[in-house]
XYZ file of C-alpha atoms in Angstrom:
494
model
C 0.000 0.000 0.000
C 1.262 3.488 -1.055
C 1.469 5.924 2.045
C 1.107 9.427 1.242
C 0.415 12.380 3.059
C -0.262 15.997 2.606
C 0.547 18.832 5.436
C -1.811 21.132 3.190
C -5.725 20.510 4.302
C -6.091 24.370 2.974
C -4.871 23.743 -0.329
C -5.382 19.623 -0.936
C -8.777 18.938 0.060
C -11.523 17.155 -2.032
C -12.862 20.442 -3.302
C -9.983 21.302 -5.437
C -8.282 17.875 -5.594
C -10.877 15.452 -5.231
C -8.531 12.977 -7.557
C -6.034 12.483 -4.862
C -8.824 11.625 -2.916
C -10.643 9.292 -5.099
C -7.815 7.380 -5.953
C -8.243 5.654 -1.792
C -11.261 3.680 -3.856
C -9.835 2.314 -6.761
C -6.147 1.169 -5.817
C -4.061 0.358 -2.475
C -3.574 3.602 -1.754
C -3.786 5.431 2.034
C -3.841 9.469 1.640
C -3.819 11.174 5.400
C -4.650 14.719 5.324
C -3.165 16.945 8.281
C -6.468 18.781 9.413
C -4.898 20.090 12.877
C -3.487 23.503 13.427
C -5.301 25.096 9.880
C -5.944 28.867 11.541
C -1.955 28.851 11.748
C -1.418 27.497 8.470
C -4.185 30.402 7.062
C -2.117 33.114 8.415
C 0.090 34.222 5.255
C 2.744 36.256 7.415
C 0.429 37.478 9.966
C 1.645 35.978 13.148
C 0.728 38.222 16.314
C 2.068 37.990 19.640
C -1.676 36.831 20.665
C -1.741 34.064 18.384
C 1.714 33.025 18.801
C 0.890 32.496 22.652
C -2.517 30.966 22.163
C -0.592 28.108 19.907
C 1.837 27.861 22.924
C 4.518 28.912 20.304
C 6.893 30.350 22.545
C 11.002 30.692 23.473
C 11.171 26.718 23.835
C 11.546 26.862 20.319
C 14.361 29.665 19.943
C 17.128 27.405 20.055
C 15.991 25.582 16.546
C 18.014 26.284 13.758
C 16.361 27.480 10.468
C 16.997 28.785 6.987
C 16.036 32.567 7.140
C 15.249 31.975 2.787
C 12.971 29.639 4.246
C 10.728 31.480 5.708
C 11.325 35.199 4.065
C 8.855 34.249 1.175
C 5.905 34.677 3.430
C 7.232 37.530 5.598
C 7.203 39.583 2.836
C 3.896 38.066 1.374
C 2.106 40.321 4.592
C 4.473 43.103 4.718
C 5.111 44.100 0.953
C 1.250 44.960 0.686
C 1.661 47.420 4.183
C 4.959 48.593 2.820
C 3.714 49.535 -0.192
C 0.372 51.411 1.506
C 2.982 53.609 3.548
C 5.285 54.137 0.474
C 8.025 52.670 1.934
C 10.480 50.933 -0.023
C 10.438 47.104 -0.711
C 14.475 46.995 0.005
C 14.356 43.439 2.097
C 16.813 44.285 5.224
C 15.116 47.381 5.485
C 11.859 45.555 6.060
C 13.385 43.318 8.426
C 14.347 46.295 10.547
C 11.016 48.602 10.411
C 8.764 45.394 10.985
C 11.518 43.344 13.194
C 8.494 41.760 15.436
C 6.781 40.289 12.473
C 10.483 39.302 11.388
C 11.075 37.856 14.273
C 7.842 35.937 14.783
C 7.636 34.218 11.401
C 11.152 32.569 12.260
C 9.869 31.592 15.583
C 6.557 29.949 13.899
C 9.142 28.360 11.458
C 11.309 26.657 14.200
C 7.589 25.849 15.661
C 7.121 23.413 12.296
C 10.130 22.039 12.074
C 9.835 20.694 15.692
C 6.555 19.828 15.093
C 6.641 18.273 11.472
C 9.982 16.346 13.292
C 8.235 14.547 15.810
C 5.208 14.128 13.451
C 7.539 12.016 11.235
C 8.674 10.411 13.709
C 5.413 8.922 15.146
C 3.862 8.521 11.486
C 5.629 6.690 8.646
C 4.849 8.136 4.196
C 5.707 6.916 0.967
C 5.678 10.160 -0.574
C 4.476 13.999 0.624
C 1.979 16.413 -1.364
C 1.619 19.496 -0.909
C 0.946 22.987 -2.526
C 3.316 25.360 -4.170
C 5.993 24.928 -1.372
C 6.488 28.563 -0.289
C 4.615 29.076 3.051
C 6.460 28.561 6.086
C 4.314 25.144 7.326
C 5.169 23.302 3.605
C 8.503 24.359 3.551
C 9.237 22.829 7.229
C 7.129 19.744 6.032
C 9.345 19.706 2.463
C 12.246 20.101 4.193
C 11.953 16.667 6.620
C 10.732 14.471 4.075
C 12.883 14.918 2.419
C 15.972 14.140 5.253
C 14.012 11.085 5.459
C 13.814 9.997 1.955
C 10.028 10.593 1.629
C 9.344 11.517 -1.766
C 7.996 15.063 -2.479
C 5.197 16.275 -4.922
C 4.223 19.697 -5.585
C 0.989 20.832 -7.229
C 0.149 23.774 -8.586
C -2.997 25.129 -10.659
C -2.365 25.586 -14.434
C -3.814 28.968 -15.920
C -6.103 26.118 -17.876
C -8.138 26.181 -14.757
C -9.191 23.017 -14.427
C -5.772 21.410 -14.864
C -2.885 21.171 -12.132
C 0.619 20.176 -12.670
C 2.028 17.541 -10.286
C 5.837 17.888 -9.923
C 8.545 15.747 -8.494
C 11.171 17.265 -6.412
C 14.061 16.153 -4.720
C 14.297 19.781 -3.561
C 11.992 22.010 -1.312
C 10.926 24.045 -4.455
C 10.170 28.049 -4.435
C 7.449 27.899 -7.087
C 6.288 25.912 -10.466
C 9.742 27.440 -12.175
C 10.998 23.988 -10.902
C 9.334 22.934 -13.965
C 11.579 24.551 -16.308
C 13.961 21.521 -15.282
C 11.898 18.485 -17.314
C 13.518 17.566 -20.645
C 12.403 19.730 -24.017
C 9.301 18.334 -24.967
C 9.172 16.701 -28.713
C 5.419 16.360 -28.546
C 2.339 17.606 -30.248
C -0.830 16.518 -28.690
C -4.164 17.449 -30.674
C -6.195 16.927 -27.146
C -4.414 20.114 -25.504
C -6.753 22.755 -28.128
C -9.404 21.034 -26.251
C -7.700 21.864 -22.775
C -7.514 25.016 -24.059
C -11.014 25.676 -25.480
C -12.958 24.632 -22.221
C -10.609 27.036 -19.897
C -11.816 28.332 -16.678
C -9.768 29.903 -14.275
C -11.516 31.104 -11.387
C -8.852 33.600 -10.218
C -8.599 35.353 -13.877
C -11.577 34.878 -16.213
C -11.427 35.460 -19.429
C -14.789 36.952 -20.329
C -15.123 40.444 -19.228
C -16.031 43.650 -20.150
C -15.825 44.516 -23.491
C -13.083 46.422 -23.854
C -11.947 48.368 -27.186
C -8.413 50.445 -27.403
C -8.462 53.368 -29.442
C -5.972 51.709 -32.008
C -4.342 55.546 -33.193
C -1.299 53.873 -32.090
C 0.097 50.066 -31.572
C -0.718 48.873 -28.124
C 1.861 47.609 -25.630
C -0.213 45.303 -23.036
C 1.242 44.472 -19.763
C -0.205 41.573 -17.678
C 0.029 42.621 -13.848
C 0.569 39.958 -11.190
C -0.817 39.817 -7.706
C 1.512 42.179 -5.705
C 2.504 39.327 -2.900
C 2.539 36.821 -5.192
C 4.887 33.580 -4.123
C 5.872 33.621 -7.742
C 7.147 37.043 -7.879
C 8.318 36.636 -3.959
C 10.107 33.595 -4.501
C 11.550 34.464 -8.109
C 15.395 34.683 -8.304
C 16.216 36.065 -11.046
C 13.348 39.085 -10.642
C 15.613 41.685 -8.557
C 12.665 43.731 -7.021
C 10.067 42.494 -5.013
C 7.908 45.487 -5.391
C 6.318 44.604 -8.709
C 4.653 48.084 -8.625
C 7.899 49.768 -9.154
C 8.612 47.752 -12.073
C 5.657 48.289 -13.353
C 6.261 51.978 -12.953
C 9.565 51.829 -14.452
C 7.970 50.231 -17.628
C 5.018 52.555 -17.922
C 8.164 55.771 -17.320
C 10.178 53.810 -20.473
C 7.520 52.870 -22.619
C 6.058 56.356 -22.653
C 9.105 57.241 -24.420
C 7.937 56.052 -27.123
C 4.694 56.945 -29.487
C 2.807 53.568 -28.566
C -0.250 53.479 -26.510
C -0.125 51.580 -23.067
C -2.494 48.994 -21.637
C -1.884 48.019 -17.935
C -4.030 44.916 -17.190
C -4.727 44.897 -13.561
C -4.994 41.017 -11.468
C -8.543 41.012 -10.168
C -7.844 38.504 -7.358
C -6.088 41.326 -5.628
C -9.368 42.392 -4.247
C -9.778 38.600 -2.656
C -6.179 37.668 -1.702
C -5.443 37.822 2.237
C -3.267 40.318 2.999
C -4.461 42.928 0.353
C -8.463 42.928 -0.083
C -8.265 45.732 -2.506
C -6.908 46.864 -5.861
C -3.670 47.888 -4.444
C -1.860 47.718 -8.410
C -4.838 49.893 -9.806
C -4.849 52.141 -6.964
C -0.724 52.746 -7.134
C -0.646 53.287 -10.676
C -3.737 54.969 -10.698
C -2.170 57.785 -8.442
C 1.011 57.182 -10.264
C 0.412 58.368 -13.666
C -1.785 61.520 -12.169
C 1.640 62.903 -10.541
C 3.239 62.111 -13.967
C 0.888 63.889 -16.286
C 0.633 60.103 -18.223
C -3.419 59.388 -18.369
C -3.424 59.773 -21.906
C -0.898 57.568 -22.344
C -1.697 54.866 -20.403
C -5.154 52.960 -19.745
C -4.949 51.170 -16.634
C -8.045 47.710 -16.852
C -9.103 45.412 -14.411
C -12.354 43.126 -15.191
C -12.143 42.594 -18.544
C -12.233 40.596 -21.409
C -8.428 39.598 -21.326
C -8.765 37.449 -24.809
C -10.040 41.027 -26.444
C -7.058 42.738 -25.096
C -4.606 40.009 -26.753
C -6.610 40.438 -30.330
C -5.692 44.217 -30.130
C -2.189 43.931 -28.548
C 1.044 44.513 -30.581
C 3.325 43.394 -27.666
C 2.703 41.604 -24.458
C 5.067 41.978 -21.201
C 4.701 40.469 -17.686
C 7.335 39.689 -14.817
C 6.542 35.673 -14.771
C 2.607 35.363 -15.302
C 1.057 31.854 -16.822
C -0.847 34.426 -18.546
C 2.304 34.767 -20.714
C 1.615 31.523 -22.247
C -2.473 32.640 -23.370
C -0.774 35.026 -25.289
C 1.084 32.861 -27.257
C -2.032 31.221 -28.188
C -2.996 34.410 -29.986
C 0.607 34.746 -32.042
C 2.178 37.122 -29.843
C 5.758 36.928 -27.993
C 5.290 37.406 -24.613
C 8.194 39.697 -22.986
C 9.679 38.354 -19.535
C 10.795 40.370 -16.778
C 11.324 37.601 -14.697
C 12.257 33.815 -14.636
C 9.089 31.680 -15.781
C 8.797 27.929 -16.028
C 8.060 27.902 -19.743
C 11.331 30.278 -19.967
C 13.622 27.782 -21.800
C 11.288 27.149 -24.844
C 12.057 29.705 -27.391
C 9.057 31.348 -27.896
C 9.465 33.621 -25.330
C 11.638 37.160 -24.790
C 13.718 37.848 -21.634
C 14.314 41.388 -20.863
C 14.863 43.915 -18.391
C 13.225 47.785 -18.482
C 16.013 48.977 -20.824
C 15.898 46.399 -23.283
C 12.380 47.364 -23.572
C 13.169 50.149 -26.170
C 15.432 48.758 -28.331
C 13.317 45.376 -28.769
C 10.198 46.972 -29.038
C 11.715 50.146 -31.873
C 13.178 46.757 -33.566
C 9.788 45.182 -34.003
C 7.646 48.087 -34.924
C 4.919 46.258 -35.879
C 4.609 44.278 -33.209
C 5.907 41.001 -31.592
C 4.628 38.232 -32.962
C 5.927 33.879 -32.804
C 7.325 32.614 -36.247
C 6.194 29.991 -37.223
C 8.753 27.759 -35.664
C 8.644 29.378 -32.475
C 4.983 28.693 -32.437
C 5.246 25.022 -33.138
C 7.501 25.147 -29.992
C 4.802 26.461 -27.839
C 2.796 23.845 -28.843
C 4.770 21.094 -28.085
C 5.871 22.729 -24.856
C 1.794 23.331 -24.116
C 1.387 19.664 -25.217
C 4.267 18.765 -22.831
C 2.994 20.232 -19.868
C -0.105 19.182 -20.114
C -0.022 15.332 -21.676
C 3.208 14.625 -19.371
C 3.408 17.135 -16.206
C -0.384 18.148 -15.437
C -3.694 16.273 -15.198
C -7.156 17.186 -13.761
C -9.576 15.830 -11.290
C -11.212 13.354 -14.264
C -7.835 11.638 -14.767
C -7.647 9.170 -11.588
C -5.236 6.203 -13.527
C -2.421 9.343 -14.802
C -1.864 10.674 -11.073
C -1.991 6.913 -10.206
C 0.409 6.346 -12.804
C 3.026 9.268 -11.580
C 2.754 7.998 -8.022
C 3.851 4.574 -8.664
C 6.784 6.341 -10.227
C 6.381 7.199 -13.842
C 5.913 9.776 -15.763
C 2.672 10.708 -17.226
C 3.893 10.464 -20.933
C 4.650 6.634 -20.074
C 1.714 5.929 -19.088
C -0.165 3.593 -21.539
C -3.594 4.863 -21.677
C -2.080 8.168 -22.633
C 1.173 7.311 -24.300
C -1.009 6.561 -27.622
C -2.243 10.355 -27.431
C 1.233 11.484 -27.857
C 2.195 12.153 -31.394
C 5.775 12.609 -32.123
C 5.693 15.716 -34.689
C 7.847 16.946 -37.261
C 7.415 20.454 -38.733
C 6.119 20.213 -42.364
C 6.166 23.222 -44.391
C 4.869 24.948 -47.988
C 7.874 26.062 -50.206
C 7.147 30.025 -48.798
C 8.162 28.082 -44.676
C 4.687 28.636 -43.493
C 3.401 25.946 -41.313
C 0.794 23.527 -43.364
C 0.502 20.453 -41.081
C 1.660 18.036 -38.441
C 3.338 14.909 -39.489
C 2.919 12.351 -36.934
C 4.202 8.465 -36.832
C 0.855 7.396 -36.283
C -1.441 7.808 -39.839
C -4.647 9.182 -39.865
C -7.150 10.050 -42.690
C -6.964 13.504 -43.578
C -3.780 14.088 -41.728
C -3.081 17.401 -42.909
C -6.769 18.941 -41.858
C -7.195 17.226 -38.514
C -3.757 17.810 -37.224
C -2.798 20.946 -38.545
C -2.067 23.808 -36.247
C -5.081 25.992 -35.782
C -5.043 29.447 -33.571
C -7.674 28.719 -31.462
C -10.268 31.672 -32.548
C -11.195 29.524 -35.863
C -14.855 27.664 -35.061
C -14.710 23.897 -33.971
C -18.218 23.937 -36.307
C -17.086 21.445 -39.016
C -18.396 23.172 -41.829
C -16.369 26.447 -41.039
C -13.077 25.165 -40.485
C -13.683 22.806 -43.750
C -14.442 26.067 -45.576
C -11.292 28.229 -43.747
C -9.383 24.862 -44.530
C -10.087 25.362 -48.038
C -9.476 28.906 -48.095
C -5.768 28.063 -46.841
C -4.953 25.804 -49.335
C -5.859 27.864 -52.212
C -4.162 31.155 -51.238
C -2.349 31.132 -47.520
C -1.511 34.683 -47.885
C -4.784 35.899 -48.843
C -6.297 34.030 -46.061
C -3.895 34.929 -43.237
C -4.649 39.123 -44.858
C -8.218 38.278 -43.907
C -7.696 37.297 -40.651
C -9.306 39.046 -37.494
C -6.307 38.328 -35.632
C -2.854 40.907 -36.051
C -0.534 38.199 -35.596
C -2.078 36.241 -38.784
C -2.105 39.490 -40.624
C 1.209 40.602 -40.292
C 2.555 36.851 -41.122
C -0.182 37.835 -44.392
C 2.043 40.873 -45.140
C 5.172 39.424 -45.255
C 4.234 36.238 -46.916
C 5.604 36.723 -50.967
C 2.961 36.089 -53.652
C 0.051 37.363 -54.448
C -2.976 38.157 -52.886
């Protein structure tokens, strides 16, 4: 019988992983979830003198030795909000110092866990360890002993797919899903992932919205805003600020240097996330671009159609977001700030705020994936999803990774996978997907689609045969800029 256990009854519970769960009925499997101690574990940061001493969390514990990295994630996850509403800056020893009780307390809670996660191990025996993202204090502790005593370690984490999760393991206490970037390049294309893609709903960022329409005078520069205490941003190494407000000021400040129009994209969860309960972004920038004399440069969104902003967008830029990879469904290039775990790919742009001029003024029409590059997000997409992600329907995969595997290996989806090789017309645009495995009509089932065209048979049979008989007059037609401009700089004739 497999033993597992997750520390994370706020996270892992039947509501959002009711697979885990279900698997207890269908194989030899015993999953324990820790339900004690859950108004600590809710506490992002917040750890009061009150509630220390009602938890009998006390100086019995000072003598434990922990890793300060360990526990600054969620420090700064309740003090970068409060920082941020005094306009103080984000600089981390300074923080320390000005809000040295909080400091202090969140190491003492941490030496708490370890103790108590120590002597829970001790007493109770696991195969392997679950838990969610990694970053708050109680799973790190948790991480951080099973792993001294060989107990394997899974991290989940919620795809931008919404109903999908990825299921990682590591050997590591990870900071956040940009462990992922680690798997090997991914060499498959996997028709099923369009239909991931088609019935997405994520909760925290929806993609119906207000109808929103840019005055398009000038070509549009869309940045994707993040949850200010994010553990993404928070635990991101290679992202040098923690106050992504500043960056995003800094970008606004360069951008505006240029005659472009500027789209900031708020996160609407920042009105539910503890810690925040407001629009905190909006409200900063808001404020921002009044003492700058920049409202008619820059319009500033929240709850909105986000799939309408990528239609009118000429470049897309965000510090890390998963909403990096939507845009690439809609032909554009997304421009990191940050380290993300789909990074590695090539279909992405790293940058910092002054290579934002220079690689914007050198694609003045906007910028868009090749063709290549966007057979590469594809196969990545297909990747993550067919051999690193699942969702509450798919009992036997998670089953599957348990035991050891890898989702790709297993056999009820390993048929699914179709090894693909770029085929092209004589003018290098991308005409189909040429798998091992023969199917009738190859070319029109399996050819790579942007996700606006209708699944209605009869339309895509007609756009189908609009492609074949002129590519460049059907990609000129096209709703969408990135088909367009590919249309423009196609040779032939119209």
């Amino acid at each position: 019988m497999i033993r597992i256990f997750t520390p994370d009854n706020v996270h892992i519970n039947k509501k959002n992983f009711c697979a885990l769960f279900e698997l207890q009925d269908k194989h030899l499997i015993s999953l324990e979830s820790h339900s004690e101690l859950t108004a600590l574990k809710l506490r992002e940061g917040d750890y009061s003198d009150q509630l220390l001493s009602s938890n009998h969390i006390d100086a019995r514990y000072e003598s434990i030795q922990v890793d300060e990295d360990d526990v600054l994630p969620e420090f700064l996850n309740f003090i970068i909000p409060a920082a941020i509403r005094n306009n103080e800056t984000t600089e981390i020893e300074f923080l320390k110092k000005k809000y040295l009780r909080h400091w202090e307390n969140c190491k003492l809670v941490a030496k708490f866990w370890k103790a108590y996660w120590a002597n829970y191990f001790e007493i109770n025996s696991y195969d392997l360890i679950v838990v969610f993202s990694g970053c708050r204090i109680y799973q790190k502790m948790a991480l951080n002993l099973a792993i001294e005593k060989g107990i394997k370690c899974f991290t989940t984490e919620h795809l931008f797919t919404g109903n999908e999760f990825f299921f990682v393991e590591n050997d590591i206490a990870p900071n956040n899903i940009s462990y992922i970037k680690n798997i090997n390049a991914f060499k498959y294309y996997w028709p099923d992932a369009e239909k991931i893609l088609a019935r997405k709903n994520n909760k925290n960022v929806k993609s119906s919205g207000v109808a929103t329409y840019i005055a398009k005078d000038r070509p549009v520069a869309l940045i994707l805003g993040q949850v200010v205490n994010d553990y993404s941003i928070l635990c991101n190494k290679t992202f040098n600020k923690l106050s992504a407000i500043q960056v995003y000021k800094d970008v606004i400040k360069k951008l505006a240097e240029l005659d472009i129009k500027i789209v900031f994209k708020a996160h609407p969860y920042e009105n539910e996330k503890i810690n925040i309960r407001e629009s905190l972004t909006k409200n900063a920038l808001t404020k921002y671009l009044n003492d700058n004399d920049l409202n008619d440069r820059v319009e500033i969104v929240e709850n909105v159609n986000l799939e309408l902003l990528y239609e009118q967008a000429n470049w897309v830029i965000t510090i890390c977001s998963q909403s990096g990879l939507e845009a690439c469904e809609w032909g554009l290039k997304p421009i990191l700030l940050g380290s993300a775990f789909y990074d590695s790919y090539g279909f992405t742009e790293t940058a910092n705020v002054n290579d934002l001029i220079p690689l914007i003024r050198g694609n003045l029409d906007g910028l868009y994936l090749n063709p290549d590059e966007f057979l590469r997000y594809r196969q990545f997409l297909s990747g993550l999803l067919l051999g690193y992600s699942c969702n509450n329907k798919e009992i036997e995969k998670i089953y599957s990774y348990l035991q050891g595997g890898d989702f790709t290996n297993a056999n009820i989806y390993k048929e699914k996978a179709l090894v693909a090789d770029l085929v092209t017309n004589n003018e290098g645009k991308i005409k189909a997907i040429k798998t091992k495995k023969e199917t009738k009509s190859t070319d029109a089932k399996n050819n790579i689609k942007h996700p606006l065209q209708s699944e209605k048979m009869s339309r895509r049979q007609r756009l189908w045969r609009k492609f074949k008989k002129s590519p460049k007059l059907y990609l000129e037609d096209s709703k969408i800029g990135f088909f367009r401009f590919l249309g423009k700089h196609l040779p032939g004739k119209s």
